Short mmCIF file of C-alpha atoms in Angstrom, two decimals:
data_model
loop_
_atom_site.label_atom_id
_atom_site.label_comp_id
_atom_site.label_asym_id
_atom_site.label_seq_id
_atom_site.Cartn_x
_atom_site.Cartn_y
_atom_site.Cartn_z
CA UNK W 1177 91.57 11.27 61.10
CA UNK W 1178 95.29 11.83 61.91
CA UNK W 1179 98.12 11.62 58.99
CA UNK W 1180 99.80 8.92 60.42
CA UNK W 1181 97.50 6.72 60.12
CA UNK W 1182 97.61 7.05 56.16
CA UNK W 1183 99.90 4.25 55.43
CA UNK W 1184 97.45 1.76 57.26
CA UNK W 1185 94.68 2.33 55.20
CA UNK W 1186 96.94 1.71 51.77
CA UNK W 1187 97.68 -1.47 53.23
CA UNK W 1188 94.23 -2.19 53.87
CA UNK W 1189 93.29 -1.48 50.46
CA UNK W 1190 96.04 -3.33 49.25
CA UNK W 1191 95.26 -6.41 50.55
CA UNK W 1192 91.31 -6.22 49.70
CA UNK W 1193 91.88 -5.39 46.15
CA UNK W 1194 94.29 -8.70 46.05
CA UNK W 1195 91.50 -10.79 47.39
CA UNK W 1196 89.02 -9.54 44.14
CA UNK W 1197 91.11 -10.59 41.51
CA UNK W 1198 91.48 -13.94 43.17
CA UNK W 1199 88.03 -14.20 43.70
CA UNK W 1200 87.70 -14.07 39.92
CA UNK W 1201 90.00 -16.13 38.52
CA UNK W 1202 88.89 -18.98 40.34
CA UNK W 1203 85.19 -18.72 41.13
CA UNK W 1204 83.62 -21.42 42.87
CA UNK W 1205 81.55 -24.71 42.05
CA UNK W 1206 78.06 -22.35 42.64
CA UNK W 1207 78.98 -19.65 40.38
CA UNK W 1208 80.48 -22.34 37.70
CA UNK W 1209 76.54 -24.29 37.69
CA UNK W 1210 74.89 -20.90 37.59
CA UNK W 1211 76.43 -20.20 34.35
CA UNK W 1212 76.59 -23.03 33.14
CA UNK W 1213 72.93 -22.97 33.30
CA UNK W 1214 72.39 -20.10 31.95
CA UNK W 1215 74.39 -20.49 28.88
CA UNK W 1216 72.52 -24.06 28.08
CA UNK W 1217 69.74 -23.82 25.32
CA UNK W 1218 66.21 -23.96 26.90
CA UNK W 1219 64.42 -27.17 25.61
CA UNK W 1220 60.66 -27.21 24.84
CA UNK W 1221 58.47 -29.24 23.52
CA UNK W 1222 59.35 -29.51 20.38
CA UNK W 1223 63.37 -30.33 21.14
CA UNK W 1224 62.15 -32.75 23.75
CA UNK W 1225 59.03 -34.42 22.26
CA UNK W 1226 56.66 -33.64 25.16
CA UNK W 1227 53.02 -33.93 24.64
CA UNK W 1228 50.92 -30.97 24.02
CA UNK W 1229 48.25 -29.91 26.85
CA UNK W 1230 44.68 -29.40 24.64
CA UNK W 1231 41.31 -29.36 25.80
CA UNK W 1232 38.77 -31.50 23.84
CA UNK W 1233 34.52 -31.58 23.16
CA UNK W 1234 32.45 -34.16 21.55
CA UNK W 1235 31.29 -33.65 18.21
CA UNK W 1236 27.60 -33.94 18.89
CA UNK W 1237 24.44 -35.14 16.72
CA UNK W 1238 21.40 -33.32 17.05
CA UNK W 1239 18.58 -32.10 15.14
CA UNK W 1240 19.14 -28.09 13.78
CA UNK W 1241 16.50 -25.68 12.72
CA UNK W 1242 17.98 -23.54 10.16
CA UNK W 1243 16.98 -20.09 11.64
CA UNK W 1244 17.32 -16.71 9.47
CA UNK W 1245 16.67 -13.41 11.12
CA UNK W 1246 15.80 -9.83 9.32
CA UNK W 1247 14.89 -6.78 9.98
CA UNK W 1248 11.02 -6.40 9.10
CA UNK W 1249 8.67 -3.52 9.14
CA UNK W 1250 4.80 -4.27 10.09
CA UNK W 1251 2.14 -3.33 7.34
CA UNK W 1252 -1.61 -3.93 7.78
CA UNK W 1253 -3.24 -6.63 5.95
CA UNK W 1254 -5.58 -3.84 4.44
CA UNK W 1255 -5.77 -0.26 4.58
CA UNK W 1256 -8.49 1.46 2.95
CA UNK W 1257 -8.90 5.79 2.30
CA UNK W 1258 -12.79 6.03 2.19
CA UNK W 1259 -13.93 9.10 -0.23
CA UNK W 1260 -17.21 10.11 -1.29
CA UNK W 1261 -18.74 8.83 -4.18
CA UNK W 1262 -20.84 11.53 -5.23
CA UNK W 1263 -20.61 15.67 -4.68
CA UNK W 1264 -22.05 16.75 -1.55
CA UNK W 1265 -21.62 18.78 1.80
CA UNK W 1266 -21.10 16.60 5.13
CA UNK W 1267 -24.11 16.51 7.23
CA UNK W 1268 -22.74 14.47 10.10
CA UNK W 1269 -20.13 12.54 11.47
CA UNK W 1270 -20.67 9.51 13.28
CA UNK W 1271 -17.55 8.69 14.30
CA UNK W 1272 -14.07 9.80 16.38
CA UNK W 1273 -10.55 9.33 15.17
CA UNK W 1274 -9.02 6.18 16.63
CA UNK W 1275 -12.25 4.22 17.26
CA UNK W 1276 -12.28 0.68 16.34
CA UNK W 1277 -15.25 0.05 13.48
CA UNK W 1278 -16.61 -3.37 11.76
CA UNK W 1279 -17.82 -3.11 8.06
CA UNK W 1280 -20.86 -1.54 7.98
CA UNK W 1281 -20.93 1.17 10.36
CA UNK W 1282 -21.97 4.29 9.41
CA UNK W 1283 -18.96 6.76 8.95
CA UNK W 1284 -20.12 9.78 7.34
CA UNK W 1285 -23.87 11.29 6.41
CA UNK W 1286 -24.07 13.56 3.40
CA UNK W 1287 -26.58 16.19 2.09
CA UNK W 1288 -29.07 13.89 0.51
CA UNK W 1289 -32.08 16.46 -0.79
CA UNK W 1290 -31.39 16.49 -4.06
CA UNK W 1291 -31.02 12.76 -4.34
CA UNK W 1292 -34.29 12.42 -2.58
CA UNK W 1293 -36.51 14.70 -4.99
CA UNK W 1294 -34.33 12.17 -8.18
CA UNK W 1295 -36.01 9.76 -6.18
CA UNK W 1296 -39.26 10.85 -5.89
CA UNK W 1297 -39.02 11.75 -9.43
CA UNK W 1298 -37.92 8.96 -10.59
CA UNK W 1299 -40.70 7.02 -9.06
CA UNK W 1300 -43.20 9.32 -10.55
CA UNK W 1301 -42.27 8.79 -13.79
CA UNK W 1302 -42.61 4.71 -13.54
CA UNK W 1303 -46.41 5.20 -11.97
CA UNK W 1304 -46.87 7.88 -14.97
CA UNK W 1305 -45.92 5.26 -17.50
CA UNK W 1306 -47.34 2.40 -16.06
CA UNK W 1307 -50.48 3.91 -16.18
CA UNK W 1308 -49.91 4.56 -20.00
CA UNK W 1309 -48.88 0.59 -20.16
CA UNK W 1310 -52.28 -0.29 -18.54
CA UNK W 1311 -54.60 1.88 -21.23
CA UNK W 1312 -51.99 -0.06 -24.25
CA UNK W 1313 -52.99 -3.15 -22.30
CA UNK W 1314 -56.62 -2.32 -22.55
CA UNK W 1315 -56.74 -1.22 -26.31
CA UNK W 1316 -55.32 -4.28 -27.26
CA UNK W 1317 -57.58 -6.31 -25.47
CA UNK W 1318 -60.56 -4.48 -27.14
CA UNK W 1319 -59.38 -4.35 -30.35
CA UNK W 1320 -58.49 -8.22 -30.37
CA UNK W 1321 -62.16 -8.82 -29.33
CA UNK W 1322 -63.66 -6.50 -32.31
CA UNK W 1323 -61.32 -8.17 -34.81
CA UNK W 1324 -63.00 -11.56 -33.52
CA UNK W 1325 -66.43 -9.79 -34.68
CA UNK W 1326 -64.78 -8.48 -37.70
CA UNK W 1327 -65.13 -4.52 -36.79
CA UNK W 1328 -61.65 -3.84 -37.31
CA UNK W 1329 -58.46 -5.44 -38.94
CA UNK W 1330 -55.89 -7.12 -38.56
CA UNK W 1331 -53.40 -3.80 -38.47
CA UNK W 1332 -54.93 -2.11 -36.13
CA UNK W 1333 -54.90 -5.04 -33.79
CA UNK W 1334 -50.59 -5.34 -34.10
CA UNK W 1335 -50.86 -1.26 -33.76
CA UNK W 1336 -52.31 -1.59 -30.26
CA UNK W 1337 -49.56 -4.87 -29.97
CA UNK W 1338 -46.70 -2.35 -30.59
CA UNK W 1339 -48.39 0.32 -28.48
CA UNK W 1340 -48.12 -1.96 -25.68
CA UNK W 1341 -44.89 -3.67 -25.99
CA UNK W 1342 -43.34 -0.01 -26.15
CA UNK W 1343 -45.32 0.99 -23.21
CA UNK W 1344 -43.95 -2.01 -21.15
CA UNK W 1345 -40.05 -0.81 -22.75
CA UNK W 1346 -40.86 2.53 -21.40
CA UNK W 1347 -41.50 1.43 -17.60
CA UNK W 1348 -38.41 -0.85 -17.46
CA UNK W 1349 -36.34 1.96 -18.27
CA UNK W 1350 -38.21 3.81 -15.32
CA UNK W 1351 -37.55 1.61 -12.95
CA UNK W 1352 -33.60 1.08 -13.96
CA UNK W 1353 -33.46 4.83 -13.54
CA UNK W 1354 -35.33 4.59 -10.61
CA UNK W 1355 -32.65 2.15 -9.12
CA UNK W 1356 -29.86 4.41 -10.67
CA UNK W 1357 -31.73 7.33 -8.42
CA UNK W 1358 -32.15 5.01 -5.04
CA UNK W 1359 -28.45 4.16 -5.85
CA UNK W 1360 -27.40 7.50 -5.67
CA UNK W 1361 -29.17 7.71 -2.71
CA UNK W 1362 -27.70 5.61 -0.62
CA UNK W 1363 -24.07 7.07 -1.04
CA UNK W 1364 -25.39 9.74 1.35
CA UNK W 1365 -24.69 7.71 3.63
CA UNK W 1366 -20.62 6.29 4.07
CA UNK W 1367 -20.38 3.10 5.78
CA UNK W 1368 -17.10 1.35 6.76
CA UNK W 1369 -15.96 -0.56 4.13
CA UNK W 1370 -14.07 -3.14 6.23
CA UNK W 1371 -13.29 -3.74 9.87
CA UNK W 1372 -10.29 -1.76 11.42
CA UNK W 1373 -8.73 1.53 13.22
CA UNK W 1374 -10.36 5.10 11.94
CA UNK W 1375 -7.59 7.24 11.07
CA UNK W 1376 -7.72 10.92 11.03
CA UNK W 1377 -10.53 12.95 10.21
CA UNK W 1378 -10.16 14.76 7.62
CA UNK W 1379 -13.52 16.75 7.38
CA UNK W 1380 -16.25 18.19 9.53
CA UNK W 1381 -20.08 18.71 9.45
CA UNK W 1382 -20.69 21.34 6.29
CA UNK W 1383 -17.51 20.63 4.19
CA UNK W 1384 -17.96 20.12 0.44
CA UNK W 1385 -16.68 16.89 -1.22
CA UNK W 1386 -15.94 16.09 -4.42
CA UNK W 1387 -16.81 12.61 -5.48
CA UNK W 1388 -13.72 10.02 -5.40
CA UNK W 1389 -11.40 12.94 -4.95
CA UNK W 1390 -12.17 14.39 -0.91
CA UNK W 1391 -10.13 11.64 1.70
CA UNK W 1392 -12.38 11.63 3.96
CA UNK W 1393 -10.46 8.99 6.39
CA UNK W 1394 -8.35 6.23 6.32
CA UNK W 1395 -9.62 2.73 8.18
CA UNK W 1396 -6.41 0.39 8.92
CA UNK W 1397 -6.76 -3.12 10.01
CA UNK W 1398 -5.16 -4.33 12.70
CA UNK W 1399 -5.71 -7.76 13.53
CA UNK W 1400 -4.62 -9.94 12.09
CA UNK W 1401 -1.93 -8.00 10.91
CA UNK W 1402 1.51 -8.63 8.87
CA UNK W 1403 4.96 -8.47 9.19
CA UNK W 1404 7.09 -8.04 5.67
CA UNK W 1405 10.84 -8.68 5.50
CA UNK W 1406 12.92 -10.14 2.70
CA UNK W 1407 14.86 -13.30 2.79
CA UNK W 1408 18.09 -14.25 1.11
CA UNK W 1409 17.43 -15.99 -2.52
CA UNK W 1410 18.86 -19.02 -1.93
CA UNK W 1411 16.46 -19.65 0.91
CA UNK W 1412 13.61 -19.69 -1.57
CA UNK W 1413 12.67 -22.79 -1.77
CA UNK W 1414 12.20 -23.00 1.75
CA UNK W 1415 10.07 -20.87 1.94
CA UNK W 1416 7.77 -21.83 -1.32
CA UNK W 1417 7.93 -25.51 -0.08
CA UNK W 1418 6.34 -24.63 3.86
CA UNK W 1419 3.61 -22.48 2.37
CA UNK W 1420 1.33 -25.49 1.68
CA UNK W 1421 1.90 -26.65 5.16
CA UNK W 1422 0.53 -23.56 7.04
CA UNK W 1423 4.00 -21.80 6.11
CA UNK W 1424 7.01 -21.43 8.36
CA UNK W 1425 6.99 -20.19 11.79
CA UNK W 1426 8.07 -16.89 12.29
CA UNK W 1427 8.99 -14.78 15.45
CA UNK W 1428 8.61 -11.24 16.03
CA UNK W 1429 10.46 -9.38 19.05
CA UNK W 1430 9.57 -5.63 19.38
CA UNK W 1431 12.59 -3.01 20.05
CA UNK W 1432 10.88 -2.19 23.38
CA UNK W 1433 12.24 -5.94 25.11
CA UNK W 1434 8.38 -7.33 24.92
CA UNK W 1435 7.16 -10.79 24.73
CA UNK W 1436 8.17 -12.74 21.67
CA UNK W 1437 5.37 -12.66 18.95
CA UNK W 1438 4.64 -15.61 16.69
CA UNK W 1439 3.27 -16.23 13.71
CA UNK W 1440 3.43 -17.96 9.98
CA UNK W 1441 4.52 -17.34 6.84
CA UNK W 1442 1.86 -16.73 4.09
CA UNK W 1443 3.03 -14.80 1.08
CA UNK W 1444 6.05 -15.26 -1.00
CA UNK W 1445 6.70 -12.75 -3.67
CA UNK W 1446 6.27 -13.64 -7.24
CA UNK W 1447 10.12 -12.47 -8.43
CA UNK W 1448 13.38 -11.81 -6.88
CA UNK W 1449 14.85 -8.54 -6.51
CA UNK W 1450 17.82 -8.52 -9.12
CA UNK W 1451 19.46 -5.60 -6.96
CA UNK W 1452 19.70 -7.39 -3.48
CA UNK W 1453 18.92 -10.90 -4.48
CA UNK W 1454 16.46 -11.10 -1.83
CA UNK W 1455 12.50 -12.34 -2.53
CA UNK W 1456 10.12 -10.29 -0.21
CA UNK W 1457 7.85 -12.02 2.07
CA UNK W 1458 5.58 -11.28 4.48
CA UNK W 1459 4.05 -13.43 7.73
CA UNK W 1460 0.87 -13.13 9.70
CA UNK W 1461 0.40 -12.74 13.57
CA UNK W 1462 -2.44 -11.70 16.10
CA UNK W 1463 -2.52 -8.98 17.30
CA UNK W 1464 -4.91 -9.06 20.04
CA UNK W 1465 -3.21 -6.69 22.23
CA UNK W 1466 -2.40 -4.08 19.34
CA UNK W 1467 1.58 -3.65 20.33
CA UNK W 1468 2.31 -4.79 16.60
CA UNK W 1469 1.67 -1.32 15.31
CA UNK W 1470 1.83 -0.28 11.32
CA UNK W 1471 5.00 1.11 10.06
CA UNK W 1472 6.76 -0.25 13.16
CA UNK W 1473 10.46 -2.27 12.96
CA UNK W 1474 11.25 -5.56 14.17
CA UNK W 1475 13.43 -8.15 14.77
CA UNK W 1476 12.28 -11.18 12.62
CA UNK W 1477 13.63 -14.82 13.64
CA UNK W 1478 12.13 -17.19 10.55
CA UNK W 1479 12.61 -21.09 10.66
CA UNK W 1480 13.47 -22.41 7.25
CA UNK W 1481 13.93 -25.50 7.57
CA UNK W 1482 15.68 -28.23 10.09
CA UNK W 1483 18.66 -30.35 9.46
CA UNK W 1484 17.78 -33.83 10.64
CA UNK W 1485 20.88 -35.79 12.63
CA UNK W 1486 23.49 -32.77 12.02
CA UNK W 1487 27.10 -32.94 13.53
CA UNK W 1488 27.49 -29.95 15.47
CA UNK W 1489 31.17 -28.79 16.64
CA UNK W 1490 32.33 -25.30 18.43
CA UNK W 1491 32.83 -22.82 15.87
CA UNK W 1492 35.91 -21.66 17.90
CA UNK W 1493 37.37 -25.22 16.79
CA UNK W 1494 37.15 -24.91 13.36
CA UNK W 1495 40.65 -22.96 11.86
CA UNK W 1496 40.41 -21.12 8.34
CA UNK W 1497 43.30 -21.79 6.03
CA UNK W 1498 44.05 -21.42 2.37
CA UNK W 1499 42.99 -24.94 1.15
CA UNK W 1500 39.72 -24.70 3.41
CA UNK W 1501 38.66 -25.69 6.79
CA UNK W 1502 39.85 -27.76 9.57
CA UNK W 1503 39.82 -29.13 12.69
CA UNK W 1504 42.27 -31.73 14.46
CA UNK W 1505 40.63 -34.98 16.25
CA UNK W 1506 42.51 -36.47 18.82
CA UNK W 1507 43.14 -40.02 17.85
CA UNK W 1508 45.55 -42.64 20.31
CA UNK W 1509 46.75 -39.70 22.03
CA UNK W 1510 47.71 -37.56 18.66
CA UNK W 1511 46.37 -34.49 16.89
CA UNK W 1512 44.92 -35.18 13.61
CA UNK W 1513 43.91 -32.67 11.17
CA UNK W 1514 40.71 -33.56 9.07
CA UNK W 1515 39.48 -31.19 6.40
CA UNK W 1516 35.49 -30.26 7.22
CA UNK W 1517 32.93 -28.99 5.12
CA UNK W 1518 30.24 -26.13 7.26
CA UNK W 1519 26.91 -26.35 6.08
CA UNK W 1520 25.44 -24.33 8.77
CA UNK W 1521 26.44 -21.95 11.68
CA UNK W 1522 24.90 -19.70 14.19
CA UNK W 1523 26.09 -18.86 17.46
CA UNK W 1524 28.81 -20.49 19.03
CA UNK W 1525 27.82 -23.66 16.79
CA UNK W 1526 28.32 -24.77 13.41
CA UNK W 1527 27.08 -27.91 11.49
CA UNK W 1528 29.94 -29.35 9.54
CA UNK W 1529 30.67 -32.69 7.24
CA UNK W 1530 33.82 -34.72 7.36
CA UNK W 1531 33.73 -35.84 11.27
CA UNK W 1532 31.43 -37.84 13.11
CA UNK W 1533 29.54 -38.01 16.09
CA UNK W 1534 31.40 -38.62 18.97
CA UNK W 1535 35.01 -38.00 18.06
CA UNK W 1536 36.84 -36.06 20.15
CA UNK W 1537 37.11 -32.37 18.46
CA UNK W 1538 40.32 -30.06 19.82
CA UNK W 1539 38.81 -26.91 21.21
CA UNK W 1540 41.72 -24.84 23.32
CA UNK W 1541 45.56 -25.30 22.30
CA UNK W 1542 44.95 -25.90 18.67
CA UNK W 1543 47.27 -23.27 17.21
CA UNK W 1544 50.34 -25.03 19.15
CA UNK W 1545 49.43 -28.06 17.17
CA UNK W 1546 50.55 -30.36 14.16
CA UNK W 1547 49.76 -33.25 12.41
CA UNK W 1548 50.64 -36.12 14.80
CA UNK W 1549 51.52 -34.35 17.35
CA UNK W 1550 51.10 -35.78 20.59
CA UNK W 1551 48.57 -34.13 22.98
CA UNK W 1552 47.55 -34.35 26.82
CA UNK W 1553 43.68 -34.35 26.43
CA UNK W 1554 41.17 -32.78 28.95
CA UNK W 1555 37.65 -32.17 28.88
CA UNK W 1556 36.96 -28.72 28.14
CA UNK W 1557 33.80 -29.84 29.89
CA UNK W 1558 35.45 -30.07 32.72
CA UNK W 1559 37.34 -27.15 33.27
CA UNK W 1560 35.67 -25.21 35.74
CA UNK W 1561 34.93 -28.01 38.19
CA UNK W 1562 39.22 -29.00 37.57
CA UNK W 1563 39.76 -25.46 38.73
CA UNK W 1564 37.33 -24.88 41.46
CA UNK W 1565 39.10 -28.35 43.04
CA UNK W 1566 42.86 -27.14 42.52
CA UNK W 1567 41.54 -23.60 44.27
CA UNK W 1568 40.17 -25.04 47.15
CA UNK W 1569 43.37 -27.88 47.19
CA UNK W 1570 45.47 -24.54 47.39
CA UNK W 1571 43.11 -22.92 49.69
CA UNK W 1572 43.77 -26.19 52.00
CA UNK W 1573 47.89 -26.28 51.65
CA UNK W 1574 49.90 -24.93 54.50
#
């Protein structure tokens, strides 16, 4: 750059700066809307008056099955521990752990010998004293037919009457101790007391037992088997009122994701537990397959009872506040609030009092609303197949 031009470039900056403050002390009409605009209040709906976009669903009537659902644990109908009844040594085993046995099969064989010779004793002794009841039987006989000839008297005739009726006594009490003996016997021999799964084995050929104290296995029974959970008290009646029917139906789902199990309720405890106020109950199933296994957890789905003709709205519809429940009904194109009562929910459903079927039930938008407002209603329905058409109407635009 050369010095003399210098005093150009003043001018030049002289005359630009002029043309700024002009610029801004009188701006034009575009500038003047734009902040106009700006500064003016927004108006919404509530300055203006405009109607309220909500979507709506039908309070619907329908028939609900009141459905609880617990955690229950399976238990075996019965589970009997088998133990000797007398003192012995094992003889034999006739049986594995795990096999499946009716009632009646032989478990367990015991030493028997001694039992055997009480036996044969035992039987000696009633031929011994029947033998003696035979002679008694004869005496008196002879001694009735002398007194008819008068050889003897009357005394010695009730003698031999006594002799006999003691022998006779004496051979009864044989043959109960005889039966005692053959009773004895037979608990040499351990039979299944009722149908079911053999446990483990807790003894071998040639260990001692002590009678009613050695386990010598437990049998479990698997089918049918139960299923006991505990249901809430007020529920109670329910439950006490379907027993005479065949009792409610229950479902059982396993942890594992298998089929769905079902089966009935049968027992109802006789008192509730003070602690939990719960009652315990318990439900049979079949168990054909033997996947309901004892001490296992499950996920317990009972039907207590069903609600005939029950208004059913969203439960998302429903809004909490400090003098109870509520949801607003559309009504001539306005929002009106209408205290409900819910009897029932589950799900995404609840069964409530104070609407009826049909009415028109506000679902999305309801926190923007008031009493009387006025609302824009659409089908909540409807939504997806209103926004799969404005998609594709976009889709379609230039």
């Amino acid at each position: 750059m050369n010095w003399p031009d210098l005093p150009c470039l003043a001018a030049v900056s002289s005359a630009l700066a002029t043309a700024v403050i002009l610029a801004a002390c009188h701006p034009g009409p575009d500038a003047a809307g734009t902040a106009a605009a700006a500064s003016a209040p927004a108006a919404g709906p509530s300055a203006s008056g405009a109607a309220i976009g909500v979507s709506t669903v039908s309070a619907r009537q329908q028939d609900v099955a009141v459905t609880l659902s617990a955690t229950g644990a399976v238990t075996p109908l019965s589970s009997v521990e088998v133990r000797p009844q007398v003192t012995s040594v094992i003889d034999k085993v006739h049986i594995r752990e795990g096999q499946f046995v009716k009632a009646g099969d032989l478990l367990f064989t015991l030493d028997s010998r001694t039992n055997e010779a009480l036996v044969a004793q035992a039987q000696a002794q009633v031929a011994k004293d029947q033998a003696t009841l035979a002679d008694a039987q004869r005496q008196l006989q002879r001694s009735r037919e002398l007194l008819a000839q008068n050889f003897i008297s009357q005394g010695q005739v009730d003698a031999n009457q006594a002799a006999v009726d003691s022998a006779a006594a004496l051979v009864q009490a044989d043959r109960a101790a005889l039966s005692a003996a053959r009773v004895a016997l037979s608990y040499a021999k351990v039979t299944a007391p009722s149908a079911g799964r053999v446990g483990t084995i807790n003894v071998y050929a040639g260990t001692a037992v002590q009678a009613n104290t050695t386990p010598l296995l437990t049998i479990t029974q698997l089918q049918p088997i139960a299923i006991a959970f505990s249901l809430p008290q007020r529920h109670l009646a329910d439950a006490l009122g379907a027993l005479p029917g065949g009792g409610a139906q229950v479902s059982a789902n396993l942890p594992d994701g298998g089929a769905t199990r079902q089966g009935r309720l049968k027992f109802v405890d006789n008192q509730v537990d003070s602690a939990s106020g719960t009652v315990k109950v318990k439900a049979v199933f079949d168990n054909d397959d033997g996947k309901l296994w004892p001490g296992a957890f499950v996920t317990v789905n009972m039907t207590a009872r069903t609600l005939r003709d029950a208004v059913v709205v969203p439960q998302a519809s429903i809004i909490q506040g400090s003098r109870g429940d509520i949801v607003y009904v559309v009504q001539n194109g306005q929002a009106a609030a209408r205290p409900v009562q819910v009897a029932y929910s589950q799900g995404d459903d609840a069964v409530v009092s104070g609407v009826k079927a049909g009415e028109r039930i506000v679902l999305e938008g309801r926190q923007n609303l008031r009493p009387g407002a006025t609302v824009v209603e659409r089908s909540h329905e409807g939504n997806s197949a209103v926004a799969a058409s404005g998609a594709q109407s976009k889709a379609s635009a230039p």
